[in-house]
Amino acid sequence: MSPIDPAAGRGVRSTTTTLDVVLTAVMAAVIAALGVVPPITVGVLGVPITLQTLGVMLAGALLGPVRGMLAAALVVVLALVGLPILSGGRGGLGVLFGPTGGYLLGWVPGALVVGLLARYWAARVRSTAARTVAFAVSAVVGGVLVIYAVGIPWTAVVAGVRLGVSAVGALAFVPGDLVKAVLAAVIAVGVHRGYRKLL
Amino acid sequence: MSLLGTGRPAGPLARVPAAVLVVALAVLGLTTYLVDDVGVLAGSALAGLLALGLSGLRGRAAVRAVVGLIIFVGVVVLVTALTDTAAHALAHGLRLVAVLAFALAVTSSTTSTALLDLIDRGLAPFARFGLPVRRIGLAVTLTVRFVPEIRARYLEVREAQYARGLHNRPVAVLIPLLVRTFTDAEDIAAALDARCWDADQASR
């Protein structure tokens, strides 16, 4: 008998299935793999963007709040214990004190928020176009606003710069992250169409 | 290709247990961020650099890491000096050198496996409160196992798209990649269930 219960993906469940664990793990593997492949140049911007944050947005958008957040948490832990899975082959505890430390930690609440918005709002929007927009908004709120809300203060504390300075430093990455949010939305809609039992 | 690697870290610091190194880093981190005295900070920076010297980090990896450190600290010191006081710039420069160098030393002197074991041991007592330690262990194992494979598949799908003339279209690569990955997840879960691996079991 198939372990996949079509009703199991929707609504609130009190038990975690084996499939939940495996989905979380492979999503984490996807996020990690996106850190070890080369950045790509997307036409609109002209500069290469790394895809790892896209993976984090997708974790929430595809697996929902709990599994998405846990997938992000898995990657964060694995990166901190030394696996070179962050963009550029970075890893280790030093990342926490570097320029991207807070943004890394922000992946966890970020994926959670994307997941909450995706599951309880975006996934339920009827029209495909509107649903894509809803996913994009979810990705921006969780994948950009929340992550930056953790990253900017963290950098300010760790590097000892003023909050405003840290915020200005983060500005350069916003356009790229907005592009990623749109990509995440298109991909999420496409994946949900191809594999229906997720949210 | 195993992401965890089989390399044994070199250097005298590698002989120190991972737990000790991590605690030392935590103590150093707390000290440097709670204290403002330049003498203490300078001492911490020296301690960090000493640890880095005692770690196994050599060659190109060492050069890259140190250059990265210098650049980052340099930028921070410069920006802080311009937007704040020179004293703050110096203090934070020393702080960053201390923690970044020591953290780098820790990463170079421990294996990821040792650190994961540490986490496992740390979480084990919470199993009685319902923390699904086994599930976590399985998830970690699966993730590490699949990173190289998913990476290889990503590159494969990307090549196939390039061959069709679709360059730089992450959508065209990631949708099939993810659908395939989730379908595989079903198979893996089925295999685990067939071996009576019980996801509801919170602990051994």
Short mmCIF file of C-alpha atoms in Angstrom, two decimals:
data_model
loop_
_atom_site.label_atom_id
_atom_site.label_comp_id
_atom_site.label_asym_id
_atom_site.label_seq_id
_atom_site.Cartn_x
_atom_site.Cartn_y
_atom_site.Cartn_z
CA MET A 1 0.00 0.00 0.00
CA SER A 2 1.35 3.36 -0.92
CA PRO A 3 2.50 5.41 2.01
CA ILE A 4 1.27 8.52 0.26
CA ASP A 5 -2.13 9.51 1.50
CA PRO A 6 -3.62 12.12 -0.87
CA ALA A 7 -5.29 13.83 2.04
CA ALA A 8 -2.15 13.85 4.11
CA GLY A 9 -0.71 16.98 2.57
CA ARG A 10 -3.56 19.27 3.41
CA GLY A 11 -4.79 20.65 6.64
CA VAL A 12 -3.29 20.08 10.04
CA ARG A 13 -1.84 16.66 10.81
CA SER A 14 -0.57 15.55 14.14
CA THR A 15 1.77 12.81 12.93
CA THR A 16 4.83 13.16 10.79
CA THR A 17 5.16 10.56 8.09
CA THR A 18 8.33 9.05 6.73
CA LEU A 19 7.63 10.95 3.54
CA ASP A 20 7.66 14.21 5.48
CA VAL A 21 11.13 13.44 6.78
CA VAL A 22 12.42 12.45 3.35
CA LEU A 23 10.88 15.48 1.61
CA THR A 24 12.46 17.76 4.18
CA ALA A 25 15.83 16.09 3.73
CA VAL A 26 15.86 16.19 -0.06
CA MET A 27 14.70 19.81 -0.08
CA ALA A 28 17.62 20.59 2.20
CA ALA A 29 19.84 18.75 -0.25
CA VAL A 30 18.46 20.91 -3.07
CA ILE A 31 19.22 24.11 -1.13
CA ALA A 32 22.71 22.83 -0.43
CA ALA A 33 23.25 21.75 -4.04
CA LEU A 34 22.22 25.23 -5.22
CA GLY A 35 25.13 26.55 -3.21
CA VAL A 36 27.67 24.40 -4.98
CA VAL A 37 26.59 25.05 -8.54
CA PRO A 38 27.81 28.15 -10.37
CA PRO A 39 25.78 31.35 -10.19
CA ILE A 40 23.74 32.12 -13.27
CA THR A 41 23.32 35.32 -15.19
CA VAL A 42 19.71 36.17 -15.55
CA GLY A 43 19.05 38.50 -18.46
CA VAL A 44 17.21 41.23 -16.57
CA LEU A 45 20.02 42.11 -14.23
CA GLY A 46 23.11 41.26 -16.21
CA VAL A 47 25.03 40.17 -13.11
CA PRO A 48 25.25 36.60 -11.88
CA ILE A 49 22.96 35.69 -9.03
CA THR A 50 23.39 32.77 -6.71
CA LEU A 51 20.43 30.50 -6.43
CA GLN A 52 20.61 29.39 -2.85
CA THR A 53 18.12 31.90 -1.43
CA LEU A 54 15.82 30.81 -4.22
CA GLY A 55 16.07 27.33 -2.78
CA VAL A 56 15.08 28.61 0.65
CA MET A 57 12.05 30.40 -0.77
CA LEU A 58 11.11 27.22 -2.62
CA ALA A 59 11.41 25.15 0.54
CA GLY A 60 8.63 27.18 2.12
CA ALA A 61 6.60 27.52 -1.06
CA LEU A 62 6.71 23.81 -1.86
CA LEU A 63 6.73 22.07 1.49
CA GLY A 64 4.86 24.49 3.70
CA PRO A 65 5.85 26.16 6.95
CA VAL A 66 7.06 23.28 9.08
CA ARG A 67 8.88 21.11 6.55
CA GLY A 68 10.21 24.15 4.71
CA MET A 69 11.57 25.68 7.90
CA LEU A 70 13.14 22.38 8.95
CA ALA A 71 14.75 21.97 5.55
CA ALA A 72 16.29 25.43 5.90
CA ALA A 73 17.39 24.63 9.46
CA LEU A 74 19.06 21.44 8.25
CA VAL A 75 21.10 23.36 5.70
CA VAL A 76 22.07 25.99 8.26
CA VAL A 77 23.28 23.33 10.70
CA LEU A 78 25.19 21.43 8.02
CA ALA A 79 26.82 24.63 6.81
CA LEU A 80 27.85 25.60 10.32
CA VAL A 81 29.40 22.21 11.09
CA GLY A 82 31.70 22.77 8.18
CA LEU A 83 30.18 21.41 4.99
CA PRO A 84 31.17 23.76 2.14
CA ILE A 85 27.61 24.15 0.90
CA LEU A 86 27.13 27.89 0.99
CA SER A 87 27.53 29.80 -2.25
CA GLY A 88 31.17 29.95 -3.09
CA GLY A 89 31.92 26.74 -1.23
CA ARG A 90 31.86 28.37 2.15
CA GLY A 91 30.96 26.81 5.46
CA GLY A 92 31.96 26.53 9.07
CA LEU A 93 31.24 28.47 12.22
CA GLY A 94 33.11 31.52 10.93
CA VAL A 95 30.19 32.24 8.62
CA LEU A 96 28.21 33.42 11.64
CA PHE A 97 30.67 36.24 12.19
CA GLY A 98 31.08 37.10 8.55
CA PRO A 99 29.06 39.30 6.21
CA THR A 100 26.36 36.69 5.60
CA GLY A 101 25.91 35.26 9.07
CA GLY A 102 22.58 36.84 9.90
CA TYR A 103 21.23 36.21 6.43
CA LEU A 104 22.02 32.53 6.87
CA LEU A 105 20.21 32.33 10.19
CA GLY A 106 17.35 34.26 8.64
CA TRP A 107 16.70 31.35 6.29
CA VAL A 108 14.89 29.52 9.08
CA PRO A 109 12.20 32.09 9.93
CA GLY A 110 12.22 33.12 6.26
CA ALA A 111 11.24 29.67 5.02
CA LEU A 112 8.66 29.47 7.81
CA VAL A 113 6.97 32.70 6.73
CA VAL A 114 7.08 31.79 3.03
CA GLY A 115 5.54 28.45 3.99
CA LEU A 116 2.77 29.99 6.07
CA LEU A 117 1.83 32.43 3.34
CA ALA A 118 2.09 29.75 0.67
CA ARG A 119 0.02 27.13 2.43
CA TYR A 120 -2.70 29.31 3.86
CA TRP A 121 -2.98 31.83 1.07
CA ALA A 122 -1.03 31.49 -2.15
CA ALA A 123 -1.71 27.81 -2.79
CA ARG A 124 -5.43 28.40 -2.49
CA VAL A 125 -5.69 31.19 -5.04
CA ARG A 126 -7.77 29.99 -7.98
CA SER A 127 -6.41 31.69 -11.07
CA THR A 128 -2.92 30.66 -12.12
CA ALA A 129 -1.76 34.20 -12.77
CA ALA A 130 -3.02 35.47 -9.44
CA ARG A 131 -1.57 32.42 -7.71
CA THR A 132 1.84 33.15 -9.19
CA VAL A 133 1.63 36.71 -7.91
CA ALA A 134 0.57 35.43 -4.49
CA PHE A 135 3.54 33.07 -4.36
CA ALA A 136 5.82 35.91 -5.42
CA VAL A 137 4.51 38.13 -2.64
CA SER A 138 4.97 35.27 -0.16
CA ALA A 139 8.52 34.80 -1.37
CA VAL A 140 9.28 38.50 -1.01
CA VAL A 141 7.82 38.74 2.49
CA GLY A 142 9.53 35.60 3.76
CA GLY A 143 12.54 35.39 1.52
CA VAL A 144 13.51 39.03 1.50
CA LEU A 145 11.83 40.99 4.29
CA VAL A 146 12.21 38.38 7.02
CA ILE A 147 15.71 37.31 6.02
CA TYR A 148 16.91 40.89 5.84
CA ALA A 149 15.17 41.62 9.14
CA VAL A 150 17.50 39.09 10.71
CA GLY A 151 20.56 39.75 8.57
CA ILE A 152 20.77 43.52 8.85
CA PRO A 153 20.75 43.75 12.67
CA TRP A 154 22.98 40.70 13.00
CA THR A 155 25.61 42.24 10.74
CA ALA A 156 25.29 45.51 12.64
CA VAL A 157 26.04 43.75 15.93
CA VAL A 158 28.74 41.40 14.67
CA ALA A 159 30.61 43.94 12.57
CA GLY A 160 29.89 46.83 14.88
CA VAL A 161 28.48 49.09 12.20
CA ARG A 162 25.42 51.26 12.57
CA LEU A 163 22.10 49.70 11.65
CA GLY A 164 21.68 52.21 8.85
CA VAL A 165 25.06 51.35 7.42
CA SER A 166 24.26 47.67 7.52
CA ALA A 167 20.95 48.35 5.79
CA VAL A 168 22.60 50.33 3.03
CA GLY A 169 25.07 47.52 2.54
CA ALA A 170 22.19 45.14 2.03
CA LEU A 171 20.51 47.30 -0.60
CA ALA A 172 22.71 46.05 -3.40
CA PHE A 173 21.31 42.56 -3.03
CA VAL A 174 17.65 43.49 -3.10
CA PRO A 175 17.16 43.52 -6.89
CA GLY A 176 18.68 40.07 -7.22
CA ASP A 177 16.54 38.74 -4.41
CA LEU A 178 13.40 40.21 -5.92
CA VAL A 179 14.20 38.42 -9.16
CA LYS A 180 14.64 35.22 -7.16
CA ALA A 181 11.25 35.70 -5.52
CA VAL A 182 9.57 35.95 -8.91
CA LEU A 183 11.45 32.89 -10.14
CA ALA A 184 10.47 31.03 -6.98
CA ALA A 185 6.82 31.83 -7.63
CA VAL A 186 6.91 30.60 -11.22
CA ILE A 187 8.78 27.47 -10.21
CA ALA A 188 6.47 26.78 -7.27
CA VAL A 189 3.36 27.04 -9.42
CA GLY A 190 4.97 24.76 -11.97
CA VAL A 191 6.06 22.15 -9.45
CA HIS A 192 2.68 22.11 -7.69
CA ARG A 193 1.10 21.46 -11.04
CA GLY A 194 3.46 18.58 -11.72
CA TYR A 195 3.29 17.05 -8.26
CA ARG A 196 0.02 17.74 -6.60
CA LYS A 197 0.23 16.34 -3.12
CA LEU A 198 2.46 18.86 -1.41
CA LEU A 199 0.34 21.66 -0.04
CA MET B 1 31.94 11.85 -3.80
CA SER B 2 31.12 12.16 -0.14
CA LEU B 3 30.38 15.60 1.12
CA LEU B 4 31.58 14.69 4.57
CA GLY B 5 34.91 13.68 3.15
CA THR B 6 37.45 11.29 4.49
CA GLY B 7 40.16 13.82 5.24
CA ARG B 8 41.58 13.90 8.70
CA PRO B 9 42.35 17.44 9.83
CA ALA B 10 46.01 18.16 10.36
CA GLY B 11 47.78 20.29 12.90
CA PRO B 12 48.18 20.16 16.68
CA LEU B 13 44.75 21.68 17.25
CA ALA B 14 43.13 18.71 15.54
CA ARG B 15 44.03 16.57 18.51
CA VAL B 16 41.86 18.67 20.80
CA PRO B 17 38.33 17.27 21.11
CA ALA B 18 35.76 19.10 19.01
CA ALA B 19 33.63 19.88 22.06
CA VAL B 20 36.51 21.75 23.69
CA LEU B 21 37.17 23.79 20.57
CA VAL B 22 33.53 24.75 20.16
CA VAL B 23 33.22 25.79 23.80
CA ALA B 24 36.45 27.77 23.49
CA LEU B 25 35.04 29.57 20.47
CA ALA B 26 31.84 30.34 22.34
CA VAL B 27 33.80 31.71 25.29
CA LEU B 28 35.99 33.78 23.00
CA GLY B 29 32.96 35.09 21.19
CA LEU B 30 31.22 36.10 24.38
CA THR B 31 34.34 37.68 25.83
CA THR B 32 35.15 39.78 22.82
CA TYR B 33 31.61 40.98 22.34
CA LEU B 34 30.96 41.83 25.96
CA VAL B 35 34.27 43.50 26.65
CA ASP B 36 35.43 46.85 25.31
CA ASP B 37 38.97 46.96 26.66
CA VAL B 38 41.39 47.19 23.77
CA GLY B 39 44.00 45.18 25.61
CA VAL B 40 41.65 42.24 26.04
CA LEU B 41 40.54 42.51 22.44
CA ALA B 42 44.09 42.62 21.16
CA GLY B 43 44.90 39.58 23.25
CA SER B 44 41.88 37.77 21.86
CA ALA B 45 42.90 38.64 18.33
CA LEU B 46 46.34 37.22 18.98
CA ALA B 47 44.79 34.11 20.49
CA GLY B 48 42.67 33.69 17.40
CA LEU B 49 45.62 34.05 15.08
CA LEU B 50 47.67 31.68 17.19
CA ALA B 51 44.91 29.10 17.00
CA LEU B 52 44.77 29.58 13.25
CA GLY B 53 48.48 28.96 13.05
CA LEU B 54 48.10 25.79 15.09
CA SER B 55 45.29 24.52 12.93
CA GLY B 56 45.92 22.40 9.89
CA LEU B 57 45.00 25.12 7.45
CA ARG B 58 47.74 25.45 4.85
CA GLY B 59 48.29 26.19 1.21
CA ARG B 60 45.76 27.71 -1.13
CA ALA B 61 42.81 27.24 1.21
CA ALA B 62 44.69 29.13 3.90
CA VAL B 63 45.58 31.96 1.56
CA ARG B 64 42.04 32.30 0.33
CA ALA B 65 40.61 32.25 3.84
CA VAL B 66 43.09 34.76 5.22
CA VAL B 67 42.68 37.11 2.27
CA GLY B 68 38.91 36.93 2.70
CA LEU B 69 39.29 37.71 6.37
CA ILE B 70 41.57 40.67 5.73
CA ILE B 71 39.25 42.10 3.10
CA PHE B 72 36.16 41.78 5.25
CA VAL B 73 37.80 43.16 8.39
CA GLY B 74 39.39 45.92 6.33
CA VAL B 75 36.07 47.00 4.87
CA VAL B 76 34.39 46.93 8.28
CA VAL B 77 37.18 48.95 9.91
CA LEU B 78 37.07 51.48 7.10
CA VAL B 79 33.31 51.86 7.14
CA THR B 80 33.19 52.04 10.94
CA ALA B 81 35.95 54.62 11.00
CA LEU B 82 34.02 56.75 8.53
CA THR B 83 30.60 56.41 10.11
CA ASP B 84 31.58 56.05 13.74
CA THR B 85 34.68 56.63 15.85
CA ALA B 86 38.16 55.33 15.21
CA ALA B 87 38.13 53.65 18.61
CA HIS B 88 35.08 51.61 17.62
CA ALA B 89 36.71 50.76 14.33
CA LEU B 90 39.76 49.40 16.09
CA ALA B 91 37.72 47.52 18.68
CA HIS B 92 35.54 45.84 16.11
CA GLY B 93 38.44 45.11 13.85
CA LEU B 94 40.15 43.26 16.67
CA ARG B 95 36.95 41.49 17.61
CA LEU B 96 36.39 40.23 14.11
CA VAL B 97 39.97 39.06 13.73
CA ALA B 98 39.66 37.17 17.00
CA VAL B 99 36.42 35.34 16.26
CA LEU B 100 36.94 34.84 12.54
CA ALA B 101 40.44 33.47 12.97
CA PHE B 102 39.44 31.20 15.82
CA ALA B 103 36.30 30.00 14.04
CA LEU B 104 38.39 29.22 11.00
CA ALA B 105 40.82 27.34 13.20
CA VAL B 106 37.97 25.32 14.68
CA THR B 107 36.52 24.47 11.27
CA SER B 108 39.94 23.43 10.02
CA SER B 109 40.65 21.29 13.06
CA THR B 110 37.38 19.40 13.33
CA THR B 111 35.52 17.08 11.03
CA SER B 112 31.90 17.78 10.23
CA THR B 113 31.17 14.26 11.44
CA ALA B 114 32.63 15.04 14.84
CA LEU B 115 30.52 18.18 15.12
CA LEU B 116 27.37 16.36 14.03
CA ASP B 117 28.11 13.68 16.65
CA LEU B 118 28.44 16.44 19.18
CA ILE B 119 25.04 17.80 18.25
CA ASP B 120 23.59 14.31 18.37
CA ARG B 121 24.96 13.74 21.85
CA GLY B 122 23.71 17.15 22.92
CA LEU B 123 20.20 16.43 21.69
CA ALA B 124 20.01 12.85 23.00
CA PRO B 125 18.82 13.77 26.51
CA PHE B 126 15.83 15.54 24.98
CA ALA B 127 14.59 12.34 23.39
CA ARG B 128 12.56 11.61 26.49
CA PHE B 129 10.70 14.88 25.96
CA GLY B 130 9.66 13.79 22.52
CA LEU B 131 12.47 15.23 20.41
CA PRO B 132 12.63 12.96 17.36
CA VAL B 133 16.35 12.30 17.52
CA ARG B 134 16.23 9.34 15.14
CA ARG B 135 14.26 11.32 12.60
CA ILE B 136 16.78 14.13 12.76
CA GLY B 137 19.62 11.68 12.28
CA LEU B 138 17.90 10.19 9.27
CA ALA B 139 17.26 13.59 7.76
CA VAL B 140 20.90 14.63 8.16
CA THR B 141 22.10 11.39 6.61
CA LEU B 142 19.72 11.67 3.69
CA THR B 143 20.58 15.29 2.99
CA VAL B 144 24.32 14.69 2.97
CA ARG B 145 23.84 11.62 0.83
CA PHE B 146 21.80 13.44 -1.80
CA VAL B 147 23.61 16.73 -2.22
CA PRO B 148 26.14 15.41 -4.76
CA GLU B 149 23.44 13.56 -6.65
CA ILE B 150 21.10 16.53 -6.88
CA ARG B 151 23.98 18.73 -7.92
CA ALA B 152 24.88 16.27 -10.68
CA ARG B 153 21.26 16.14 -11.84
CA TYR B 154 21.03 19.92 -11.83
CA LEU B 155 24.06 20.14 -14.10
CA GLU B 156 22.65 17.39 -16.34
CA VAL B 157 19.28 19.09 -16.73
CA ARG B 158 21.01 22.40 -17.33
CA GLU B 159 23.14 20.87 -20.09
CA ALA B 160 20.05 19.39 -21.68
CA GLN B 161 18.35 22.79 -21.62
CA TYR B 162 21.43 24.45 -23.07
CA ALA B 163 21.38 21.90 -25.87
CA ARG B 164 17.86 23.04 -26.64
CA GLY B 165 19.08 26.62 -26.75
CA LEU B 166 17.51 27.58 -23.44
CA HIS B 167 20.31 29.35 -21.64
CA ASN B 168 20.13 30.69 -18.13
CA ARG B 169 16.57 29.64 -17.46
CA PRO B 170 16.48 28.47 -13.88
CA VAL B 171 12.75 27.85 -14.20
CA ALA B 172 13.29 25.34 -16.97
CA VAL B 173 15.92 23.55 -14.93
CA LEU B 174 14.41 23.63 -11.47
CA ILE B 175 10.84 22.56 -12.20
CA PRO B 176 11.80 19.17 -13.67
CA LEU B 177 14.58 18.79 -11.12
CA LEU B 178 12.25 19.36 -8.19
CA VAL B 179 9.43 17.18 -9.52
CA ARG B 180 11.88 14.37 -10.07
CA THR B 181 13.43 14.88 -6.65
CA PHE B 182 10.05 14.72 -4.93
CA THR B 183 9.07 11.63 -6.86
CA ASP B 184 12.29 10.02 -5.70
CA ALA B 185 11.43 11.06 -2.17
CA GLU B 186 8.29 8.96 -2.43
CA ASP B 187 10.34 5.93 -3.45
CA ILE B 188 12.79 6.46 -0.64
CA ALA B 189 10.00 6.84 1.90
CA ALA B 190 8.36 3.68 0.57
CA ALA B 191 11.65 1.81 0.90
CA LEU B 192 12.06 3.04 4.46
CA ASP B 193 8.52 2.04 5.35
CA ALA B 194 9.09 -1.36 3.78
CA ARG B 195 11.93 -1.80 6.22
CA CYS B 196 9.53 -0.83 9.03
CA TRP B 197 11.31 2.40 9.84
CA ASP B 198 8.73 4.07 12.04
CA ALA B 199 8.54 7.82 11.66
CA ASP B 200 6.30 8.17 14.70
CA GLN B 201 8.85 6.64 16.97
CA ALA B 202 10.40 9.51 18.82
CA SER B 203 13.42 7.68 20.16
CA ARG B 204 15.14 4.35 20.01
#
